[in-house]
Coordinates of C-alpha atoms and ligand atoms in Angstrom, one line a residue:
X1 CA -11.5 -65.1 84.9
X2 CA -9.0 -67.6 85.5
X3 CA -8.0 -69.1 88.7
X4 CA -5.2 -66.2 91.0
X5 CA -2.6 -68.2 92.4
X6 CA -3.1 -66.5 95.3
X7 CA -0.3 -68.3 97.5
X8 CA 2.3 -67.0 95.7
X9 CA 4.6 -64.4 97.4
X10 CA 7.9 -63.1 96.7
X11 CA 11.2 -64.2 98.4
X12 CA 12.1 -61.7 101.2
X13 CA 15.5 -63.0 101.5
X14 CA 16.2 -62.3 98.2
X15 CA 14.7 -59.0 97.5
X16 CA 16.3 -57.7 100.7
X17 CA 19.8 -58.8 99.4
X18 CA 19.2 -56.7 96.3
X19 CA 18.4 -54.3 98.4
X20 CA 21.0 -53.7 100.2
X21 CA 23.4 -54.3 97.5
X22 CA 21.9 -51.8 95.0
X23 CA 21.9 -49.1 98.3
X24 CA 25.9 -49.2 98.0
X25 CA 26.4 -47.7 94.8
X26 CA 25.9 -43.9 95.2
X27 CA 26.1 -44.2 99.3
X28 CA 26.1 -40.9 101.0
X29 CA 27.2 -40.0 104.6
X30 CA 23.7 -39.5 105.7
X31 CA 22.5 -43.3 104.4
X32 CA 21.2 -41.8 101.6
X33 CA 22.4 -42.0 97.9
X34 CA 23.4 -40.2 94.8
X35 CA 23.0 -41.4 91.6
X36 CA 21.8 -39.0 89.0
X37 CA 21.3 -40.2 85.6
X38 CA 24.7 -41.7 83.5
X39 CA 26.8 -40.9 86.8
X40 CA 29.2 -42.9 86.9
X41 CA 27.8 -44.7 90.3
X42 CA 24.8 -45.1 88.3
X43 CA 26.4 -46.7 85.4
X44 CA 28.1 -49.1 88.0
X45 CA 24.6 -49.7 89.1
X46 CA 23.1 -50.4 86.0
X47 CA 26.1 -52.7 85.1
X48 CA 25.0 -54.6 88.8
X49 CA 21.2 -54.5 87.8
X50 CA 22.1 -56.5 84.3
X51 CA 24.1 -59.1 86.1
X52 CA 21.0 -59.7 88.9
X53 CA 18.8 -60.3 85.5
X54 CA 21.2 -62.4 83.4
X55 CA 22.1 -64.4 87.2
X56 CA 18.4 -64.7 87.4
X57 CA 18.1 -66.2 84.3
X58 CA 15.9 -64.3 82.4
X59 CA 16.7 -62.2 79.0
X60 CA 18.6 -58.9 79.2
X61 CA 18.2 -56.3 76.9
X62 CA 19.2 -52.3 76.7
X63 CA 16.9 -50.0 73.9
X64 CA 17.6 -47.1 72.4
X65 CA 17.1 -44.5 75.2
X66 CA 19.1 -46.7 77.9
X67 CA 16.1 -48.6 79.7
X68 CA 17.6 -51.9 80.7
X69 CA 15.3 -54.6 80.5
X70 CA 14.6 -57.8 82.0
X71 CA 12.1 -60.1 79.9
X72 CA 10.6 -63.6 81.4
X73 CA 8.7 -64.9 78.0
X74 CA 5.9 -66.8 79.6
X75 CA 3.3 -66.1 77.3
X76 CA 1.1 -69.0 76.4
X77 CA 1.8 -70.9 73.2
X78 CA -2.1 -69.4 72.2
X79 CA -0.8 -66.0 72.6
X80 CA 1.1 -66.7 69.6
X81 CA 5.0 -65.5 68.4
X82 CA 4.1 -61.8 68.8
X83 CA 2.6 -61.7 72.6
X84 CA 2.3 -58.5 74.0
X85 CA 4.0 -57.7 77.2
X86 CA 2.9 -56.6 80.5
X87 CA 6.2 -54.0 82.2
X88 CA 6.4 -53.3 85.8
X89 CA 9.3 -50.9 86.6
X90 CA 10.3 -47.4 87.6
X91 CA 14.3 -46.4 88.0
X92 CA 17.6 -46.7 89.4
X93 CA 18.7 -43.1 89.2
X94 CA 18.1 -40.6 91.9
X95 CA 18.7 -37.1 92.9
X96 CA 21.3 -35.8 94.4
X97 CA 21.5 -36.9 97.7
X98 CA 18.2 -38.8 97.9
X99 CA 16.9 -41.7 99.2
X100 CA 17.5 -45.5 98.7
X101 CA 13.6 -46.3 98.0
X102 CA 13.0 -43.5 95.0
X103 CA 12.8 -45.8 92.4
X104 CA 15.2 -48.7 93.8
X105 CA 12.5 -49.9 95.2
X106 CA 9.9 -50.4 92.3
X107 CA 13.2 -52.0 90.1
X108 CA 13.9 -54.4 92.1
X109 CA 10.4 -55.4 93.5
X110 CA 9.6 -56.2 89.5
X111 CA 12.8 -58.0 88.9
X112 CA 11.8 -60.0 92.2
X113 CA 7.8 -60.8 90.4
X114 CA 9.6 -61.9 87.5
X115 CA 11.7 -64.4 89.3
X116 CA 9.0 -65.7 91.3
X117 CA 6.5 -66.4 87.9
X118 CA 9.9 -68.1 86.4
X119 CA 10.6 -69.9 89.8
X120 CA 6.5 -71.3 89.5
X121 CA 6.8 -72.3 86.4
X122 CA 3.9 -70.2 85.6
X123 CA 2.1 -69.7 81.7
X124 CA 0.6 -66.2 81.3
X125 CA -1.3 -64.8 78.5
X126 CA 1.6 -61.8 77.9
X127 CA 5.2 -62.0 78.6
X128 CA 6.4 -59.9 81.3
X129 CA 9.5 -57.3 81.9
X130 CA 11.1 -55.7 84.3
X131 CA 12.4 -52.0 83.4
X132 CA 14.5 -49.8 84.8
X133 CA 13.8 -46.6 82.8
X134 CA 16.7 -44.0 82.2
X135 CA 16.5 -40.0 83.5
X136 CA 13.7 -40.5 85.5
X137 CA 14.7 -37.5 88.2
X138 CA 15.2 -35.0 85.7
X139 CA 19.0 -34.7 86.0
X140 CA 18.9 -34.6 82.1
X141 CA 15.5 -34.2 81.0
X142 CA 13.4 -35.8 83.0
X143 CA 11.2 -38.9 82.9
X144 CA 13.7 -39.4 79.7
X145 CA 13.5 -43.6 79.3
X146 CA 9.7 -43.6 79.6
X147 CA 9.0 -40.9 77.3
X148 CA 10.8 -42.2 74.7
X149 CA 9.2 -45.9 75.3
X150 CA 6.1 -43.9 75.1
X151 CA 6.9 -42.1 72.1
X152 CA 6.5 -38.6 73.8
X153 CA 10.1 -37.2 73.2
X154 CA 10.7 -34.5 70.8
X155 CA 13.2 -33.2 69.1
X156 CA 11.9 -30.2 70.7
X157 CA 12.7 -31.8 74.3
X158 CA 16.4 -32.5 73.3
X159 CA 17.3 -29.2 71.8
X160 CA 16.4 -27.4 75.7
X161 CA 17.0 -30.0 78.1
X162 CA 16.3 -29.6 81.5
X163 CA 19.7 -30.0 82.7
X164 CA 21.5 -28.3 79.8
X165 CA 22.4 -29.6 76.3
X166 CA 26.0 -30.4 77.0
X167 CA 25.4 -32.3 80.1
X168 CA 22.4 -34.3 78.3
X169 CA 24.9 -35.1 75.1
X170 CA 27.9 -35.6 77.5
X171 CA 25.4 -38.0 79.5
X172 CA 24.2 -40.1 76.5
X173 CA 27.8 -40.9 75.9
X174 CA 28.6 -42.1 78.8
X175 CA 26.0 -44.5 78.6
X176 CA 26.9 -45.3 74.9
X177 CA 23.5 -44.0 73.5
X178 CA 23.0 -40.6 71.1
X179 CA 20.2 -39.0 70.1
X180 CA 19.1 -40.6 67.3
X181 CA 18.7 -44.0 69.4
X182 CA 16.6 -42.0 72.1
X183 CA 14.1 -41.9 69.3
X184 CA 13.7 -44.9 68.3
X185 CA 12.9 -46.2 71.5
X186 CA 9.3 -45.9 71.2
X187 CA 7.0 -49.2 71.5
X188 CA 3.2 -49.4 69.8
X189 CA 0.1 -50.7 71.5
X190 CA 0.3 -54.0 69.9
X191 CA 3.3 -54.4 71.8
X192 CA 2.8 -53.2 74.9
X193 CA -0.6 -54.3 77.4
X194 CA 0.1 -52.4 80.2
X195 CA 2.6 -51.2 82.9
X196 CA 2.6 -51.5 86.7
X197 CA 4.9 -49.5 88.9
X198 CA 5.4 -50.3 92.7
X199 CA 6.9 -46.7 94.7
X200 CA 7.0 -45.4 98.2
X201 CA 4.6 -42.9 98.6
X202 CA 7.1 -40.2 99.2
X203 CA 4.7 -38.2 101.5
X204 CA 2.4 -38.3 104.8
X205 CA -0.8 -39.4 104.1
X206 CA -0.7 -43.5 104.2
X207 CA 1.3 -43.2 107.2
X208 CA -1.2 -41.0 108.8
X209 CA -4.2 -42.6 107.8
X210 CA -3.2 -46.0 108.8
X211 CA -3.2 -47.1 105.3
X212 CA -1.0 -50.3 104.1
X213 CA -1.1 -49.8 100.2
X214 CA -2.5 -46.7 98.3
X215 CA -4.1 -47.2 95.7
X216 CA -3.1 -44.3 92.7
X217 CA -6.1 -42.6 90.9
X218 CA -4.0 -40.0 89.2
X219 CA -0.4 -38.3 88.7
X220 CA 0.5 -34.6 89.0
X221 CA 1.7 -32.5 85.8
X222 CA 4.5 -30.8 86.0
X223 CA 6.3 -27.9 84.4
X224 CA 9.5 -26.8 84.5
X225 CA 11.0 -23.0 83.4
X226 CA 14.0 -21.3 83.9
X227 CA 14.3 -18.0 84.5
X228 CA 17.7 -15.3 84.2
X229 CA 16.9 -11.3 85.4
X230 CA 19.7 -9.4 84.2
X231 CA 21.0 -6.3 85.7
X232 CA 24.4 -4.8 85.8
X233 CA 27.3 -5.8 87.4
X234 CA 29.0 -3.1 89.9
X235 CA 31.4 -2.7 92.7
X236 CA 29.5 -3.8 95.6
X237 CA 30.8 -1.0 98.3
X238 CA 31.4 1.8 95.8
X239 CA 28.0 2.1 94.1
X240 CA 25.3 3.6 96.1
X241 CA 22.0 0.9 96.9
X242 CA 19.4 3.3 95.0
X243 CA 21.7 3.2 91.8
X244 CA 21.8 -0.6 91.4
X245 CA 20.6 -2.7 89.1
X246 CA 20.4 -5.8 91.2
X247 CA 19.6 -9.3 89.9
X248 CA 19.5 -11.1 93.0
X249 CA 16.4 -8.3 94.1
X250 CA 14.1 -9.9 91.8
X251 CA 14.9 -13.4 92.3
X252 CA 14.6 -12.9 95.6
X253 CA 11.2 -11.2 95.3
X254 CA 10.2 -13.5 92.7
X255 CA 10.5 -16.3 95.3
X256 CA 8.9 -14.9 98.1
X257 CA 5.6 -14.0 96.0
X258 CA 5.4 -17.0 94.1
X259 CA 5.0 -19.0 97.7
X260 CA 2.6 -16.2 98.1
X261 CA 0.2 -16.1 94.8
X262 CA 0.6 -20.3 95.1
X263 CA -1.2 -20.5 99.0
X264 CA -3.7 -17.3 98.0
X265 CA -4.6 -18.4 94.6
X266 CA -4.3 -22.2 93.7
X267 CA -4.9 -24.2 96.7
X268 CA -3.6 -27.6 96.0
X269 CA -0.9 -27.0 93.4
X270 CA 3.1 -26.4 94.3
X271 CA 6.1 -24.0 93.2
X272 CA 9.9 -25.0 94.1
X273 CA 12.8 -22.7 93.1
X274 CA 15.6 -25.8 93.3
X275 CA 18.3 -23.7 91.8
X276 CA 19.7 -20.5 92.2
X277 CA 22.6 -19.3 90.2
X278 CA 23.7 -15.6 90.9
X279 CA 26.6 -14.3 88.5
X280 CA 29.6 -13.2 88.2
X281 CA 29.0 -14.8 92.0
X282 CA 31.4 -13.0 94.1
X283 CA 31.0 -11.0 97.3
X284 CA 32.0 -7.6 96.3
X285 CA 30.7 -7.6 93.1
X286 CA 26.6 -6.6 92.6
X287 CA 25.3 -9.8 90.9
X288 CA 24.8 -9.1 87.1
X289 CA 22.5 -12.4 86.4
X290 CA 20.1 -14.5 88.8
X291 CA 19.2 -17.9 86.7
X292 CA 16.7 -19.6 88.2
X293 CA 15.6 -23.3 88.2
X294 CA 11.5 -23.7 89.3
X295 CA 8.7 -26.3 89.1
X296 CA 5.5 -26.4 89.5
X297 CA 2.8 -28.4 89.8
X298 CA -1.3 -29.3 89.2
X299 CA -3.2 -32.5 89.1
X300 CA -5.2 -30.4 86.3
X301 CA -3.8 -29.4 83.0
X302 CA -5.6 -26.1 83.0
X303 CA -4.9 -25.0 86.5
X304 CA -0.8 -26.2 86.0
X305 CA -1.1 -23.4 82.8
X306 CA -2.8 -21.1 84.8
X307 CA 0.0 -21.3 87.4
X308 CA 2.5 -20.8 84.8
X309 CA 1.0 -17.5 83.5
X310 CA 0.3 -16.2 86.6
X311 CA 4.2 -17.3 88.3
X312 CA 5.6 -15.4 84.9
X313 CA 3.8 -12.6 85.4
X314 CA 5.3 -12.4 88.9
X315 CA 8.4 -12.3 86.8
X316 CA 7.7 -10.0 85.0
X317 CA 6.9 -7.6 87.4
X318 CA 9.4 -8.2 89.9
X319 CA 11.9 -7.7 87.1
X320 CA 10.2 -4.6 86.1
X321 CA 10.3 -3.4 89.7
X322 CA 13.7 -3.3 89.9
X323 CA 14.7 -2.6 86.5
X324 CA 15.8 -5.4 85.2
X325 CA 15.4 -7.9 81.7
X326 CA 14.1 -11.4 82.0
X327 CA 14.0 -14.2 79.9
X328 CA 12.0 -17.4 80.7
X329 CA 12.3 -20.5 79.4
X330 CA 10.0 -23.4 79.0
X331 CA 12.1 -26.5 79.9
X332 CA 9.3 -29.5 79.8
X333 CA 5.7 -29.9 80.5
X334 CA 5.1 -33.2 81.7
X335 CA 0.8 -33.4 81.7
X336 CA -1.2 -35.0 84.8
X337 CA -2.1 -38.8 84.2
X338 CA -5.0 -40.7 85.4
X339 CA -4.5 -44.3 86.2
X340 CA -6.6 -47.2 84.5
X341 CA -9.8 -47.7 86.8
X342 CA -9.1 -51.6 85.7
X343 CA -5.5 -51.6 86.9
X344 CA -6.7 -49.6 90.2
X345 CA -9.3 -52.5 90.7
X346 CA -6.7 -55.2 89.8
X347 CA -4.2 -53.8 92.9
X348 CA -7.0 -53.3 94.9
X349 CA -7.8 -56.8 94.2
X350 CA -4.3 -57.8 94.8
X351 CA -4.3 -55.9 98.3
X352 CA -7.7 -57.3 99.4
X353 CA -6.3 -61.3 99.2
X354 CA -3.3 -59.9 101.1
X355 CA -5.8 -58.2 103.7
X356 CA -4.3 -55.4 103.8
X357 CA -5.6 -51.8 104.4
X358 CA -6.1 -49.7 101.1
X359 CA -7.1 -46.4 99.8
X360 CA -7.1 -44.4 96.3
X361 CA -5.2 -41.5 96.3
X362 CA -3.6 -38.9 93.9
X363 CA 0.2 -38.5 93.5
X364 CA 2.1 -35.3 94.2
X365 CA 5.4 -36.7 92.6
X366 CA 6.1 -37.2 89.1
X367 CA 6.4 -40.7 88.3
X368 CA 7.2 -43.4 84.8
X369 CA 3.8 -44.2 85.2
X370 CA 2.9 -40.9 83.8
X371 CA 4.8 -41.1 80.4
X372 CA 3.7 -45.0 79.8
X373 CA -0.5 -43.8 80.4
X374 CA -0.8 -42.8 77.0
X375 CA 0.3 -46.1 75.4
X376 CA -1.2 -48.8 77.9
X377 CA -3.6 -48.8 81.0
X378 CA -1.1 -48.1 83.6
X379 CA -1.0 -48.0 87.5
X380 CA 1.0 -47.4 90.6
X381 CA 1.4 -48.7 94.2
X382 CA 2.4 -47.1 96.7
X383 CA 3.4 -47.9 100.2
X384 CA 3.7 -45.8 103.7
X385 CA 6.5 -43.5 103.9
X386 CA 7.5 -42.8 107.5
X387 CA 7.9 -39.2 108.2
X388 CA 6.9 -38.5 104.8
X389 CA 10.5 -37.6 103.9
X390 CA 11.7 -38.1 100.4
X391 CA 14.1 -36.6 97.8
X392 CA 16.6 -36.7 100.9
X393 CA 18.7 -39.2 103.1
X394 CA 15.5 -39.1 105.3
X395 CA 13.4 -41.6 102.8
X396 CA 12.6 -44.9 105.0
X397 CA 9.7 -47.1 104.3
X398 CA 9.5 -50.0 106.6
X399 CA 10.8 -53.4 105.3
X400 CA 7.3 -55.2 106.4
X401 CA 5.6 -52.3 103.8
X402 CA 8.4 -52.9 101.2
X403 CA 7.3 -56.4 100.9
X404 CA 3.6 -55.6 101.1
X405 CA 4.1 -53.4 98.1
X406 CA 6.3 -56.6 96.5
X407 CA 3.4 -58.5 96.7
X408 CA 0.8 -56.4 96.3
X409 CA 3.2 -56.3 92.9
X410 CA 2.7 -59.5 92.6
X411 CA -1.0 -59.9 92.8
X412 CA -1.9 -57.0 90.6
X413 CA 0.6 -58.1 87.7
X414 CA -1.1 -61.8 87.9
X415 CA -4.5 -60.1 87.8
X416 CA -3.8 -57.9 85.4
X417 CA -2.3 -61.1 82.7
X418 CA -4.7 -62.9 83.4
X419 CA -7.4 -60.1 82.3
X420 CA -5.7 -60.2 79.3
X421 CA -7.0 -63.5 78.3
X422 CA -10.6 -62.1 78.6
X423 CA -9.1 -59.1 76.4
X424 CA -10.3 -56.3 79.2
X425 CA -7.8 -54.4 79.2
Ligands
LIG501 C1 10.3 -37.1 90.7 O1 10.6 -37.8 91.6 C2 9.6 -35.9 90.9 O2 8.5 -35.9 91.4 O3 10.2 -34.8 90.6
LIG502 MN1 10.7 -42.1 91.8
LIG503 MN1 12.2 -39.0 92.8

């Protein structure tokens, strides 16, 4: 393999700058942020992000499903007019009132490896870019940019979003895009030789185990349903308790089994209800409809549809117990991913010259990295989250880790081009 240049690291000053600047669009009262997908805080931060690429240099460019893109073409004359590229990226949106390292973190830490290769002058064997993929948090439909890159989006997907159709079309406006664009964003193997995503850990376990970098073996599937019981609405002081036909009852009882069946049945998986509507939604009138929002979650794909069976059978008999209808609807499935055992090695590698303390581990959250396996030999990074906390104002990762992960970036991304001259990938 060709010489590393190990000495290479990125410029704090500069990342940190970014940092903070990209942390003030969305800005909560807690220190947290808000940008869910096509907002218009996000737009405002996409706008920001393309001016850091074009200030920086390096080509901008904006595909069919809205991932902006930075590209640095460094690829070797040998490699020839059609290079393939290597991406390193994750996203810019966040949830509602999350935290400023979700995804931030892993944009701007690529945009920051791309400068530095420019900076050095450096000739790789692929070209390289810097994504910042659209809909990652699910505001829309979830994991939407990567999907489509990965030409994993159906039709199927758009006609049910996640977050409802007219918020998904009303969204794609915004942003300029439509449907038929989010379809044509899809990119082929001979295009594509691999991506690399750099995220905060977004739970205990580094932290506690002392652990600088982990080191991802394997992402989580996830599915997501929603569910309406449907009883009758009725004056809520007239109508005596035994004659109701409650909704809220068996959402409520829904929600306390499912914790339930999920601790005594399928150790190591999750179920969240986010969202609980209850309809017409008034004090004094017994609620007619309970629509439901819930996730859940298996690093196996036949465990995650075991789950599903047995939390809609819940359902079904909670609504039967109190006498009420219930529809459920499959919103997405998102399968578990396994990481490339050559990309784990290449930011284990990348950790070891930094000497710093590393482990494997398997991700709870649902990351980009998960769409973009099935096209190229993918792998994630993470760093120590303190606390753990995540999806809230709470999210901190120390700035010393932040730049660990930056390099670590760094080093995996040269290891991982330069593999591509020996064609291992
Ligand atoms: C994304 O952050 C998810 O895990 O839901
Ligand atoms: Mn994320
Ligand atoms: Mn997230």
């Amino acid at each position: 393999m060709p010489t590393i240049p190990e000495t290479l690291r990125v410029d704090p000053g500069r990342l940190w700058e970014d940092f903070q600047n990209l942390s003030r669009f969305g800005r909560t009262q807690e220190e947290g942020v808000s940008r869910p997908a096509f907002s218009a805080v996000h737009l405002q931060a996409r706008a920001w992000f393309r001016e850091r690429v074009l200030a920086a240099g390096l080509k901008f460019s904006v595909d069919g499903a809205g991932n902006h893109s930075a590209r640095l073409d460094c690829a070797l004359p040998a490699a020839g007019k059609h290079a393939r590229v290597l991406l390193l990226g994750s996203h810019l949106d966040s949830v509602p009132n999350g935290g400023r390292y979700d995804g931030a973190l892993g944009v701007l830490a690529a945009l920051e490896v791309l400068r530095v290769i420019k900076d050095a002058g450096l000739a790789l064997p692929v070209d390289l870019e810097a994504i910042d993929f659209s809909d990652e948090e699910g505001t829309l439909l979830g994991l939407m940019g990567s999907r489509a890159l990965a030409g994993k989006l159906t039709r199927a997907e758009l006609a049910a979003p996640r977050g409802g159709r007219q918020a998904l079309l009303e969204g794609l406006g915004r942003a300029g895009l439509d449907e038929a664009g989010l379809l044509t964003a899809n990119r082929s193997v001979q295009q594509v030789s691999g991506y690399l995503e750099l995220h905060i850990e977004q739970g205990p376990r580094l932290k506690s185990q002392g652990m600088q970098i982990g080191v991802v073996t394997a992402i989580v599937g996830i599915s997501s349903y929603r569910l309406v019981f449907t009883g009758r609405a009725d004056h809520a002081g007239t109508t005596p308790v035994q004659d109701r036909l409650d909704a809220a009852q068996g959402a409520a009882a829904f929600i306390l089994e499912a914790r339930k069946l999920v601790l005594q049945q399928f150790p190591g998986c999750v179920a969240n209800v986010g969202l609980l509507v209850l309809e017409p939604g008034a004090y004094n009138i017994v609620p007619q409809r309970a629509v439901l929002g819930f996730e859940c979650r298996s690093a196996s794909m036949g465990e995650l549809e075991r789950l599903e069976a047995a939390l809609l059978a819940q359902a079904q008999h909670e609504a039967q117990r109190y006498n009420l209808g219930l529809e459920a609807e499959l919103l997405s499935r998102h399968a578990p991913a396994m990481m490339s055992v050559k990309v784990q090695d290449a930011i284990a590698g990348a950790a070891e010259a930094l000497g710093l303390a590393h482990t494997r581990l398997a991700s709870g959250a649902g990351h980009d990295a998960q769409s973009l396996a099935s096209l190229c030999s993918s792998g994630m990074i993470f760093i120590p989250s303190q606390e753990g906390g995540s999806h809230s104002p709470r999210e901190h990762s120390t700035w010393q880790d932040c730049l660990n992960g930056a390099n670590v970036l760094l080093g995996a991304t040269l290891r991982m081009a330069l593999q591509q001259m020996d064609q291992t990938i």
